[in-house]
Amino acid sequence: IWKSFLKKPTYAVTASSLVKFNNIMTSSQTILDTAQDFVNNFNESYATKHESFEKQFWGTKMALQSTDSITYSSESLSQTKKEMEDLLSNPKILSQAKLHREAIEGIKDENTSTSTSNLIKILDVVIKTCQCNEYPGVAKSIREETNNIESQLEMKRNQMDLGYTDADGKYQSVSSVALRNLMRTSSDESVRKSAYDGLRQIGPFICNNGFLEIVKLRNKLAKTLGFADYYDYTVTNAEGFSKDKLFEILDGLEVGTRPLMEKARAELEKRHGKNALEPWNTGFMMAGSVIKKMDPYFPFSKSVENYIRCYDALGITYCNSTMTLDLLDRKNKYSNGFCHWPVPAWIKPDGQHTPCVTNFTSLADPSAVGSGLTALRTLMHEAGHAAHFANIKQPSPLFSQERAPTSVAYAENQSMFLDSLVEDAAWRAKYARDVNGNPIPFEIIEEDIRS
């Protein structure tokens, strides 16, 4: 209407037409202001609930002691996750976001400013995220029941005793990280076999402590929502295509690489005998001896320095983030590296940048052969996640969190590239040094490549 008003010749402007124009402009601004208030409230509410959950996630995964200000428990983990998901699954939030989006769509041609574009962008990601968290009817109770069992199982798994029998016949209580390292590095097959048997205790343990019920409930949830199963549900939400499409891609990859795998297994058997194909022997037969030779050139004491030097040379920065690093393996600590963000990075409406707060972990045992290299690889990977999400500068914390609709492939892209550098011969020639600063000999690099 107001465009046609502007096209009228000057002599056609009247008091009544000016009032009409002003009313249109006022209505347009009201639509934008109301939508902005909605996204402001949503962003702040999400950031608060996200942080509460992530603090519990970190505390329970790292087996931290509770303090006067915070208690870490499976109950608190479930509760804070529920509160975060309650916001994202609230049908009123989704409905309001859609209404605001539709209202702005009707006036966007007259409002082409950056703030309007950002508003549309935020509403789109709110709608998409809420759609990934829709749990209508009975689905909500299924999801909450699943979350409770998951939290309990995670705590039990963290406290599970694992171990192996050493060469002297004595039982040693160690983590799954240490067991995997022994399978790669121990020259004693009986020790490798014992470490393998120790790892295999995990399967029956989790199956007897809720995992089967979790699988049933997850699939029940997915089918309630119209998906084939839970994996189909998660893939569709994160990647935007179905499980069947993903398997088409993976099946092609498997078929294409199968001849290489079969050739490698045949070569391994030819070199070391049929016993080399046993699961507790394969890793050691492929690289066990060279790992020991490389070990002095990847001391854990140099890991953080090498990571920082490499990232600095690549020009990677963290935009004033605060980072907590938990790098050593220990009892009851979660036995896999990860990176999470209690405070996601985002730009507030006034243009103020909120730097992220990042927690990430590695699993080093400085006394174990090969642990320094494993820890460095994990450190480079998780630090890559931290750098990636620290540098996201978008107008909502939803853009810098790793859950759906964030693509797993997108989230892993930079971190996988950065941890692959540790395997690169040129990178090793530059950064792999012993405690006295001597570089790794090329003969060891070559042996590792050939192995």
CSV table of C-alpha atoms in Angstrom, one decimal:
chain,number,residue,atom,x,y,z
A,1,ILE,CA,0.0,0.0,0.0
A,2,TRP,CA,2.7,2.5,1.0
A,3,LYS,CA,4.7,1.7,-2.1
A,4,SER,CA,1.7,2.8,-4.3
A,5,PHE,CA,1.4,5.8,-2.1
A,6,LEU,CA,5.0,6.8,-2.8
A,7,LYS,CA,4.4,6.4,-6.5
A,8,LYS,CA,1.6,9.0,-6.5
A,9,PRO,CA,2.6,12.5,-7.8
A,10,THR,CA,3.3,15.2,-5.2
A,11,TYR,CA,0.0,17.0,-5.7
A,12,ALA,CA,-1.9,13.8,-4.6
A,13,VAL,CA,-0.4,13.9,-1.1
A,14,THR,CA,-3.1,14.7,1.4
A,15,ALA,CA,-3.4,14.8,5.2
A,16,SER,CA,-5.5,11.6,5.2
A,17,SER,CA,-3.0,9.8,3.0
A,18,LEU,CA,-0.1,10.8,5.2
A,19,VAL,CA,-2.0,9.5,8.3
A,20,LYS,CA,-2.6,6.2,6.4
A,21,PHE,CA,1.1,5.9,5.5
A,22,ASN,CA,2.2,6.6,9.1
A,23,ASN,CA,-0.2,4.0,10.4
A,24,ILE,CA,1.3,1.4,8.0
A,25,MET,CA,4.8,2.3,9.0
A,26,THR,CA,3.9,2.1,12.7
A,27,SER,CA,2.3,-1.3,12.2
A,28,SER,CA,5.3,-2.5,10.3
A,29,GLN,CA,7.6,-1.4,13.1
A,30,THR,CA,5.4,-3.0,15.7
A,31,ILE,CA,5.6,-6.3,14.0
A,32,LEU,CA,9.4,-6.1,14.0
A,33,ASP,CA,9.6,-4.9,17.6
A,34,THR,CA,7.3,-7.7,18.8
A,35,ALA,CA,9.3,-10.3,16.9
A,36,GLN,CA,12.5,-8.9,18.3
A,37,ASP,CA,11.2,-9.1,21.9
A,38,PHE,CA,10.2,-12.7,21.3
A,39,VAL,CA,13.7,-13.8,20.0
A,40,ASN,CA,15.4,-11.8,22.7
A,41,ASN,CA,13.5,-13.6,25.4
A,42,PHE,CA,14.0,-17.0,23.7
A,43,ASN,CA,17.7,-16.5,23.2
A,44,GLU,CA,18.3,-15.6,26.9
A,45,SER,CA,16.0,-18.3,28.2
A,46,TYR,CA,17.8,-20.9,26.0
A,47,ALA,CA,21.2,-19.7,26.9
A,48,THR,CA,20.4,-20.1,30.7
A,49,LYS,CA,18.9,-23.5,30.4
A,50,HIS,CA,21.7,-24.7,28.1
A,51,GLU,CA,24.3,-23.6,30.6
A,52,SER,CA,22.6,-25.3,33.5
A,53,PHE,CA,22.5,-28.6,31.6
A,54,GLU,CA,26.1,-28.4,30.3
A,55,LYS,CA,27.4,-27.8,33.8
A,56,GLN,CA,25.7,-31.0,34.9
A,57,PHE,CA,27.0,-32.8,31.8
A,58,TRP,CA,30.6,-31.8,32.5
A,59,GLY,CA,30.4,-32.5,36.2
A,60,THR,CA,29.0,-35.9,35.8
A,61,LYS,CA,31.1,-36.9,32.9
A,62,MET,CA,34.3,-35.8,34.6
A,63,ALA,CA,33.2,-37.3,37.9
A,64,LEU,CA,33.7,-34.0,39.7
A,65,GLN,CA,32.9,-33.5,43.4
A,66,SER,CA,29.8,-31.5,44.2
A,67,THR,CA,30.3,-28.1,45.8
A,68,ASP,CA,28.3,-25.8,48.0
A,69,SER,CA,27.1,-24.0,44.9
A,70,ILE,CA,26.3,-27.0,42.6
A,71,THR,CA,25.5,-30.7,43.1
A,72,TYR,CA,26.4,-33.1,40.3
A,73,SER,CA,24.0,-36.1,40.0
A,74,SER,CA,22.1,-38.2,37.4
A,75,GLU,CA,18.9,-36.7,38.8
A,76,SER,CA,20.2,-33.1,38.2
A,77,LEU,CA,21.5,-34.1,34.8
A,78,SER,CA,18.1,-35.4,33.8
A,79,GLN,CA,16.2,-32.4,35.3
A,80,THR,CA,18.4,-29.8,33.6
A,81,LYS,CA,18.1,-31.6,30.3
A,82,LYS,CA,14.3,-31.8,30.7
A,83,GLU,CA,14.1,-28.1,31.3
A,84,MET,CA,16.2,-27.3,28.2
A,85,GLU,CA,14.1,-29.7,26.1
A,86,ASP,CA,10.8,-28.4,27.6
A,87,LEU,CA,11.7,-25.0,26.1
A,88,LEU,CA,12.6,-26.4,22.7
A,89,SER,CA,9.6,-28.7,22.6
A,90,ASN,CA,7.1,-26.2,23.8
A,91,PRO,CA,4.4,-26.0,21.1
A,92,LYS,CA,3.6,-22.4,22.0
A,93,ILE,CA,7.2,-21.4,21.2
A,94,LEU,CA,7.1,-23.0,17.8
A,95,SER,CA,3.7,-21.5,17.1
A,96,GLN,CA,4.7,-18.0,18.1
A,97,ALA,CA,8.0,-18.3,16.1
A,98,LYS,CA,6.0,-19.3,13.0
A,99,LEU,CA,3.5,-16.4,13.5
A,100,HIS,CA,6.3,-13.9,13.8
A,101,ARG,CA,8.0,-15.3,10.7
A,102,GLU,CA,4.8,-15.1,8.7
A,103,ALA,CA,4.2,-11.5,9.8
A,104,ILE,CA,7.7,-10.4,8.8
A,105,GLU,CA,7.3,-12.2,5.5
A,106,GLY,CA,4.4,-9.9,4.7
A,107,ILE,CA,6.5,-6.7,5.3
A,108,LYS,CA,10.1,-7.8,4.4
A,109,ASP,CA,10.1,-6.1,1.0
A,110,GLU,CA,9.6,-2.8,2.9
A,111,ASN,CA,12.2,-3.7,5.6
A,112,THR,CA,15.5,-4.8,4.1
A,113,SER,CA,17.8,-3.8,6.9
A,114,THR,CA,20.4,-6.1,8.4
A,115,SER,CA,18.4,-6.2,11.7
A,116,THR,CA,15.4,-7.5,9.8
A,117,SER,CA,17.5,-10.1,8.0
A,118,ASN,CA,18.9,-11.3,11.3
A,119,LEU,CA,15.5,-11.5,12.8
A,120,ILE,CA,14.3,-13.7,9.9
A,121,LYS,CA,17.5,-15.8,10.3
A,122,ILE,CA,16.9,-16.3,14.1
A,123,LEU,CA,13.2,-17.2,13.6
A,124,ASP,CA,14.2,-19.8,11.0
A,125,VAL,CA,16.7,-21.5,13.3
A,126,VAL,CA,14.2,-21.4,16.2
A,127,ILE,CA,11.6,-23.0,14.1
A,128,LYS,CA,13.9,-25.7,12.8
A,129,THR,CA,15.4,-26.4,16.2
A,130,CYS,CA,11.9,-26.7,17.8
A,131,GLN,CA,10.8,-28.9,15.0
A,132,CYS,CA,13.7,-31.2,15.8
A,133,ASN,CA,12.5,-31.3,19.4
A,134,GLU,CA,8.7,-31.8,18.9
A,135,TYR,CA,7.3,-34.5,21.2
A,136,PRO,CA,3.5,-34.3,20.9
A,137,GLY,CA,1.3,-36.4,23.1
A,138,VAL,CA,2.8,-39.6,24.5
A,139,ALA,CA,6.2,-38.9,22.8
A,140,LYS,CA,7.0,-36.4,25.6
A,141,SER,CA,6.7,-38.9,28.4
A,142,ILE,CA,8.7,-41.5,26.4
A,143,ARG,CA,11.5,-39.0,25.9
A,144,GLU,CA,11.6,-38.1,29.6
A,145,GLU,CA,11.7,-41.7,30.6
A,146,THR,CA,14.5,-42.4,28.2
A,147,ASN,CA,16.5,-39.4,29.5
A,148,ASN,CA,16.2,-40.7,33.1
A,149,ILE,CA,17.5,-44.2,32.2
A,150,GLU,CA,20.3,-42.7,30.1
A,151,SER,CA,21.5,-40.5,33.0
A,152,GLN,CA,21.5,-43.5,35.4
A,153,LEU,CA,23.3,-45.7,32.9
A,154,GLU,CA,26.0,-43.0,32.3
A,155,MET,CA,26.7,-42.7,36.0
A,156,LYS,CA,26.9,-46.5,36.4
A,157,ARG,CA,29.2,-46.9,33.4
A,158,ASN,CA,31.5,-44.2,34.7
A,159,GLN,CA,31.8,-46.1,38.0
A,160,MET,CA,32.3,-49.5,36.4
A,161,ASP,CA,35.5,-51.3,37.4
A,162,LEU,CA,37.6,-52.5,34.4
A,163,GLY,CA,40.9,-54.2,34.3
A,164,TYR,CA,43.2,-56.9,33.0
A,165,THR,CA,45.7,-59.5,34.2
A,166,ASP,CA,49.3,-58.5,33.7
A,167,ALA,CA,52.3,-60.7,32.7
A,168,ASP,CA,52.8,-61.7,36.4
A,169,GLY,CA,49.2,-62.9,36.7
A,170,LYS,CA,48.1,-59.9,38.8
A,171,TYR,CA,44.9,-58.1,38.2
A,172,GLN,CA,45.3,-54.4,37.4
A,173,SER,CA,42.3,-52.0,37.6
A,174,VAL,CA,42.5,-49.5,34.7
A,175,SER,CA,40.2,-47.5,32.4
A,176,SER,CA,39.0,-48.5,29.0
A,177,VAL,CA,41.5,-46.0,27.6
A,178,ALA,CA,44.4,-47.9,29.2
A,179,LEU,CA,42.9,-51.3,27.9
A,180,ARG,CA,42.8,-50.0,24.3
A,181,ASN,CA,46.3,-48.7,24.6
A,182,LEU,CA,47.6,-52.0,25.9
A,183,MET,CA,46.0,-53.8,22.9
A,184,ARG,CA,48.1,-51.5,20.6
A,185,THR,CA,51.4,-51.5,22.5
A,186,SER,CA,51.9,-54.6,24.7
A,187,SER,CA,54.3,-57.2,23.3
A,188,ASP,CA,52.7,-59.9,25.4
A,189,GLU,CA,49.8,-61.5,23.6
A,190,SER,CA,48.3,-62.8,26.9
A,191,VAL,CA,48.2,-59.2,28.2
A,192,ARG,CA,46.6,-58.0,24.9
A,193,LYS,CA,44.0,-60.8,25.1
A,194,SER,CA,43.2,-59.9,28.8
A,195,ALA,CA,42.8,-56.2,27.9
A,196,TYR,CA,40.5,-57.2,25.0
A,197,ASP,CA,38.4,-59.4,27.4
A,198,GLY,CA,38.3,-56.5,29.9
A,199,LEU,CA,36.8,-54.2,27.2
A,200,ARG,CA,34.3,-56.9,26.3
A,201,GLN,CA,32.9,-56.6,29.8
A,202,ILE,CA,31.3,-53.3,28.9
A,203,GLY,CA,28.7,-54.8,26.5
A,204,PRO,CA,27.1,-57.2,29.0
A,205,PHE,CA,27.3,-54.6,31.8
A,206,ILE,CA,25.4,-51.9,29.9
A,207,CYS,CA,22.9,-54.4,28.6
A,208,ASN,CA,22.1,-55.5,32.2
A,209,ASN,CA,21.9,-51.9,33.4
A,210,GLY,CA,19.3,-50.3,31.1
A,211,PHE,CA,20.7,-50.1,27.6
A,212,LEU,CA,18.3,-52.5,26.0
A,213,GLU,CA,15.4,-50.6,27.5
A,214,ILE,CA,16.9,-47.3,26.2
A,215,VAL,CA,17.0,-48.8,22.7
A,216,LYS,CA,13.4,-50.0,22.9
A,217,LEU,CA,12.2,-46.6,24.2
A,218,ARG,CA,14.2,-44.7,21.6
A,219,ASN,CA,12.7,-46.7,18.8
A,220,LYS,CA,9.3,-46.4,20.3
A,221,LEU,CA,9.7,-42.6,20.4
A,222,ALA,CA,10.9,-42.5,16.8
A,223,LYS,CA,8.0,-44.6,15.5
A,224,THR,CA,5.6,-42.4,17.4
A,225,LEU,CA,7.0,-39.5,15.5
A,226,GLY,CA,6.7,-41.2,12.2
A,227,PHE,CA,10.3,-42.5,11.6
A,228,ALA,CA,11.5,-46.0,10.9
A,229,ASP,CA,13.6,-46.1,14.1
A,230,TYR,CA,15.7,-43.8,16.4
A,231,TYR,CA,18.7,-43.7,14.1
A,232,ASP,CA,16.4,-42.6,11.2
A,233,TYR,CA,15.0,-39.9,13.5
A,234,THR,CA,18.5,-38.6,14.5
A,235,VAL,CA,19.9,-38.7,11.0
A,236,THR,CA,17.0,-36.9,9.5
A,237,ASN,CA,17.0,-34.2,12.2
A,238,ALA,CA,20.8,-33.5,12.0
A,239,GLU,CA,21.5,-34.1,8.3
A,240,GLY,CA,18.2,-33.4,6.6
A,241,PHE,CA,18.0,-36.8,4.9
A,242,SER,CA,16.9,-40.3,5.9
A,243,LYS,CA,18.8,-43.3,7.3
A,244,ASP,CA,18.2,-45.1,4.0
A,245,LYS,CA,19.9,-42.2,2.1
A,246,LEU,CA,22.9,-42.3,4.5
A,247,PHE,CA,23.3,-46.0,4.1
A,248,GLU,CA,23.3,-45.6,0.3
A,249,ILE,CA,26.3,-43.3,0.8
A,250,LEU,CA,28.0,-45.6,3.4
A,251,ASP,CA,27.3,-48.8,1.4
A,252,GLY,CA,29.0,-47.3,-1.6
A,253,LEU,CA,32.0,-46.3,0.6
A,254,GLU,CA,32.2,-49.9,2.0
A,255,VAL,CA,32.0,-51.6,-1.4
A,256,GLY,CA,34.6,-49.2,-2.8
A,257,THR,CA,37.1,-49.8,0.0
A,258,ARG,CA,36.4,-53.5,0.6
A,259,PRO,CA,39.2,-54.7,-1.8
A,260,LEU,CA,41.7,-52.5,0.0
A,261,MET,CA,40.6,-54.0,3.4
A,262,GLU,CA,40.8,-57.6,2.1
A,263,LYS,CA,44.2,-57.0,0.6
A,264,ALA,CA,45.4,-55.4,3.9
A,265,ARG,CA,44.2,-58.4,6.0
A,266,ALA,CA,45.8,-60.8,3.6
A,267,GLU,CA,49.1,-59.0,3.8
A,268,LEU,CA,48.9,-58.9,7.6
A,269,GLU,CA,48.3,-62.6,7.7
A,270,LYS,CA,51.1,-63.3,5.3
A,271,ARG,CA,53.5,-61.2,7.4
A,272,HIS,CA,52.5,-62.4,10.9
A,273,GLY,CA,50.4,-65.5,10.6
A,274,LYS,CA,46.7,-66.1,10.9
A,275,ASN,CA,46.7,-65.2,14.6
A,276,ALA,CA,47.4,-61.6,13.6
A,277,LEU,CA,43.8,-61.3,12.6
A,278,GLU,CA,42.5,-61.9,16.1
A,279,PRO,CA,41.0,-58.6,17.4
A,280,TRP,CA,43.5,-58.3,20.3
A,281,ASN,CA,46.4,-58.7,17.9
A,282,THR,CA,45.6,-56.7,14.8
A,283,GLY,CA,46.4,-53.2,16.1
A,284,PHE,CA,49.7,-54.3,17.6
A,285,MET,CA,50.8,-56.3,14.6
A,286,MET,CA,50.0,-53.3,12.4
A,287,ALA,CA,51.9,-50.7,14.3
A,288,GLY,CA,52.8,-51.9,17.8
A,289,SER,CA,56.6,-51.8,17.4
A,290,VAL,CA,56.7,-48.5,15.7
A,291,ILE,CA,54.4,-46.9,18.3
A,292,LYS,CA,57.1,-47.7,20.9
A,293,LYS,CA,59.8,-46.1,18.6
A,294,MET,CA,57.7,-43.0,18.2
A,295,ASP,CA,56.8,-42.7,21.8
A,296,PRO,CA,59.8,-40.6,22.9
A,297,TYR,CA,59.0,-38.0,20.2
A,298,PHE,CA,55.4,-37.5,21.4
A,299,PRO,CA,55.8,-36.9,25.2
A,300,PHE,CA,52.6,-35.8,26.8
A,301,SER,CA,54.5,-32.9,28.4
A,302,LYS,CA,54.9,-31.4,24.9
A,303,SER,CA,51.3,-32.0,23.8
A,304,VAL,CA,49.8,-28.7,24.8
A,305,GLU,CA,52.8,-26.8,23.5
A,306,ASN,CA,52.6,-28.5,20.1
A,307,TYR,CA,48.9,-27.9,19.8
A,308,ILE,CA,49.3,-24.2,20.6
A,309,ARG,CA,52.2,-23.7,18.2
A,310,CYS,CA,50.4,-25.5,15.4
A,311,TYR,CA,47.2,-23.6,15.9
A,312,ASP,CA,49.0,-20.3,16.1
A,313,ALA,CA,50.9,-21.0,12.9
A,314,LEU,CA,47.6,-21.8,11.2
A,315,GLY,CA,46.2,-18.5,12.5
A,316,ILE,CA,43.5,-20.1,14.6
A,317,THR,CA,42.2,-18.0,17.4
A,318,TYR,CA,39.4,-18.4,20.1
A,319,CYS,CA,37.8,-15.0,20.1
A,320,ASN,CA,38.4,-14.3,23.9
A,321,SER,CA,36.9,-17.7,24.9
A,322,THR,CA,37.4,-19.2,28.3
A,323,MET,CA,38.5,-22.8,28.1
A,324,THR,CA,38.7,-25.6,30.6
A,325,LEU,CA,40.9,-28.6,29.6
A,326,ASP,CA,40.8,-31.9,31.4
A,327,LEU,CA,43.5,-33.9,29.7
A,328,LEU,CA,44.5,-36.8,32.0
A,329,ASP,CA,42.9,-40.2,32.2
A,330,ARG,CA,41.6,-41.1,35.7
A,331,LYS,CA,39.2,-43.4,37.5
A,332,ASN,CA,35.5,-42.7,36.8
A,333,LYS,CA,36.2,-40.1,34.2
A,334,TYR,CA,34.3,-40.5,30.9
A,335,SER,CA,36.5,-42.6,28.7
A,336,ASN,CA,36.1,-40.6,25.4
A,337,GLY,CA,37.2,-37.2,24.4
A,338,PHE,CA,34.6,-34.5,23.8
A,339,CYS,CA,34.1,-30.8,23.6
A,340,HIS,CA,31.0,-29.0,24.9
A,341,TRP,CA,30.0,-25.3,25.4
A,342,PRO,CA,28.3,-24.2,28.6
A,343,VAL,CA,28.1,-20.8,27.1
A,344,PRO,CA,27.8,-20.7,23.3
A,345,ALA,CA,29.3,-17.8,21.3
A,346,TRP,CA,26.7,-15.4,19.8
A,347,ILE,CA,26.0,-11.8,19.0
A,348,LYS,CA,23.4,-10.0,21.1
A,349,PRO,CA,21.0,-7.5,19.6
A,350,ASP,CA,23.1,-4.6,20.7
A,351,GLY,CA,26.0,-6.0,18.8
A,352,GLN,CA,27.9,-7.3,21.9
A,353,HIS,CA,29.8,-10.5,21.3
A,354,THR,CA,29.3,-13.2,23.9
A,355,PRO,CA,32.5,-15.2,24.0
A,356,CYS,CA,32.0,-18.9,24.5
A,357,VAL,CA,32.9,-20.9,27.5
A,358,THR,CA,34.3,-24.3,26.4
A,359,ASN,CA,35.1,-27.5,28.2
A,360,PHE,CA,37.1,-30.2,26.5
A,361,THR,CA,38.9,-33.3,27.5
A,362,SER,CA,41.6,-35.7,26.5
A,363,LEU,CA,42.7,-39.0,28.0
A,364,ALA,CA,46.4,-39.1,28.6
A,365,ASP,CA,48.4,-41.5,30.8
A,366,PRO,CA,51.9,-40.0,30.7
A,367,SER,CA,53.3,-43.3,32.0
A,368,ALA,CA,51.9,-45.5,29.2
A,369,VAL,CA,53.7,-46.1,25.9
A,370,GLY,CA,51.8,-44.4,23.0
A,371,SER,CA,49.6,-42.4,25.3
A,372,GLY,CA,51.3,-39.1,24.4
A,373,LEU,CA,50.5,-39.5,20.7
A,374,THR,CA,46.9,-40.6,21.4
A,375,ALA,CA,46.4,-37.7,23.8
A,376,LEU,CA,47.8,-35.2,21.3
A,377,ARG,CA,45.5,-36.5,18.5
A,378,THR,CA,42.5,-36.1,20.8
A,379,LEU,CA,43.7,-32.7,22.0
A,380,MET,CA,44.0,-31.5,18.4
A,381,HIS,CA,40.6,-32.8,17.6
A,382,GLU,CA,38.7,-31.4,20.5
A,383,ALA,CA,40.6,-28.1,20.3
A,384,GLY,CA,39.4,-28.0,16.7
A,385,HIS,CA,35.8,-28.2,17.9
A,386,ALA,CA,36.4,-25.5,20.4
A,387,ALA,CA,38.0,-23.2,17.8
A,388,HIS,CA,35.2,-23.8,15.3
A,389,PHE,CA,32.4,-22.9,17.6
A,390,ALA,CA,34.2,-20.1,19.3
A,391,ASN,CA,34.4,-18.3,15.9
A,392,ILE,CA,30.7,-18.6,15.1
A,393,LYS,CA,29.3,-15.0,15.2
A,394,GLN,CA,25.6,-15.3,14.7
A,395,PRO,CA,22.6,-13.6,16.4
A,396,SER,CA,21.5,-16.6,18.5
A,397,PRO,CA,23.2,-19.3,20.6
A,398,LEU,CA,21.3,-21.9,18.6
A,399,PHE,CA,23.9,-21.4,15.8
A,400,SER,CA,26.8,-22.4,18.0
A,401,GLN,CA,25.5,-25.6,19.7
A,402,GLU,CA,26.2,-29.1,18.4
A,403,ARG,CA,22.7,-30.7,18.7
A,404,ALA,CA,20.2,-31.0,15.9
A,405,PRO,CA,19.6,-29.3,13.5
A,406,THR,CA,23.4,-28.8,13.5
A,407,SER,CA,24.9,-31.4,11.1
A,408,VAL,CA,27.3,-33.9,12.5
A,409,ALA,CA,29.4,-33.7,9.3
A,410,TYR,CA,29.5,-29.9,9.6
A,411,ALA,CA,30.5,-30.2,13.3
A,412,GLU,CA,33.2,-32.7,12.7
A,413,ASN,CA,34.7,-31.1,9.5
A,414,GLN,CA,37.3,-28.8,11.1
A,415,SER,CA,38.2,-31.1,14.0
A,416,MET,CA,38.8,-34.1,11.8
A,417,PHE,CA,41.0,-32.1,9.5
A,418,LEU,CA,43.1,-30.8,12.4
A,419,ASP,CA,43.6,-34.1,14.2
A,420,SER,CA,44.7,-35.6,10.8
A,421,LEU,CA,47.7,-33.3,10.8
A,422,VAL,CA,49.2,-35.4,13.6
A,423,GLU,CA,49.5,-38.3,11.1
A,424,ASP,CA,51.1,-36.2,8.4
A,425,ALA,CA,54.8,-36.8,7.8
A,426,ALA,CA,55.6,-33.1,7.2
A,427,TRP,CA,53.8,-32.1,10.4
A,428,ARG,CA,55.7,-34.7,12.4
A,429,ALA,CA,59.0,-33.6,11.0
A,430,LYS,CA,58.3,-30.1,12.3
A,431,TYR,CA,56.6,-30.8,15.6
A,432,ALA,CA,57.6,-34.3,16.8
A,433,ARG,CA,60.5,-33.8,19.2
A,434,ASP,CA,61.7,-35.6,22.3
A,435,VAL,CA,62.2,-33.8,25.6
A,436,ASN,CA,65.6,-32.6,24.5
A,437,GLY,CA,64.3,-31.1,21.3
A,438,ASN,CA,65.7,-33.8,19.0
A,439,PRO,CA,63.4,-34.4,15.9
A,440,ILE,CA,61.9,-37.7,15.1
A,441,PRO,CA,64.1,-39.6,12.6
A,442,PHE,CA,62.7,-40.0,9.1
A,443,GLU,CA,63.3,-43.8,9.3
A,444,ILE,CA,60.6,-44.0,12.0
A,445,ILE,CA,58.2,-41.9,10.0
A,446,GLU,CA,58.8,-44.1,7.0
A,447,GLU,CA,58.3,-47.3,9.1
A,448,ASP,CA,55.0,-46.0,10.4
A,449,ILE,CA,53.7,-45.2,6.9
A,450,ARG,CA,54.7,-48.6,5.6
A,451,SER,CA,53.1,-50.4,8.6
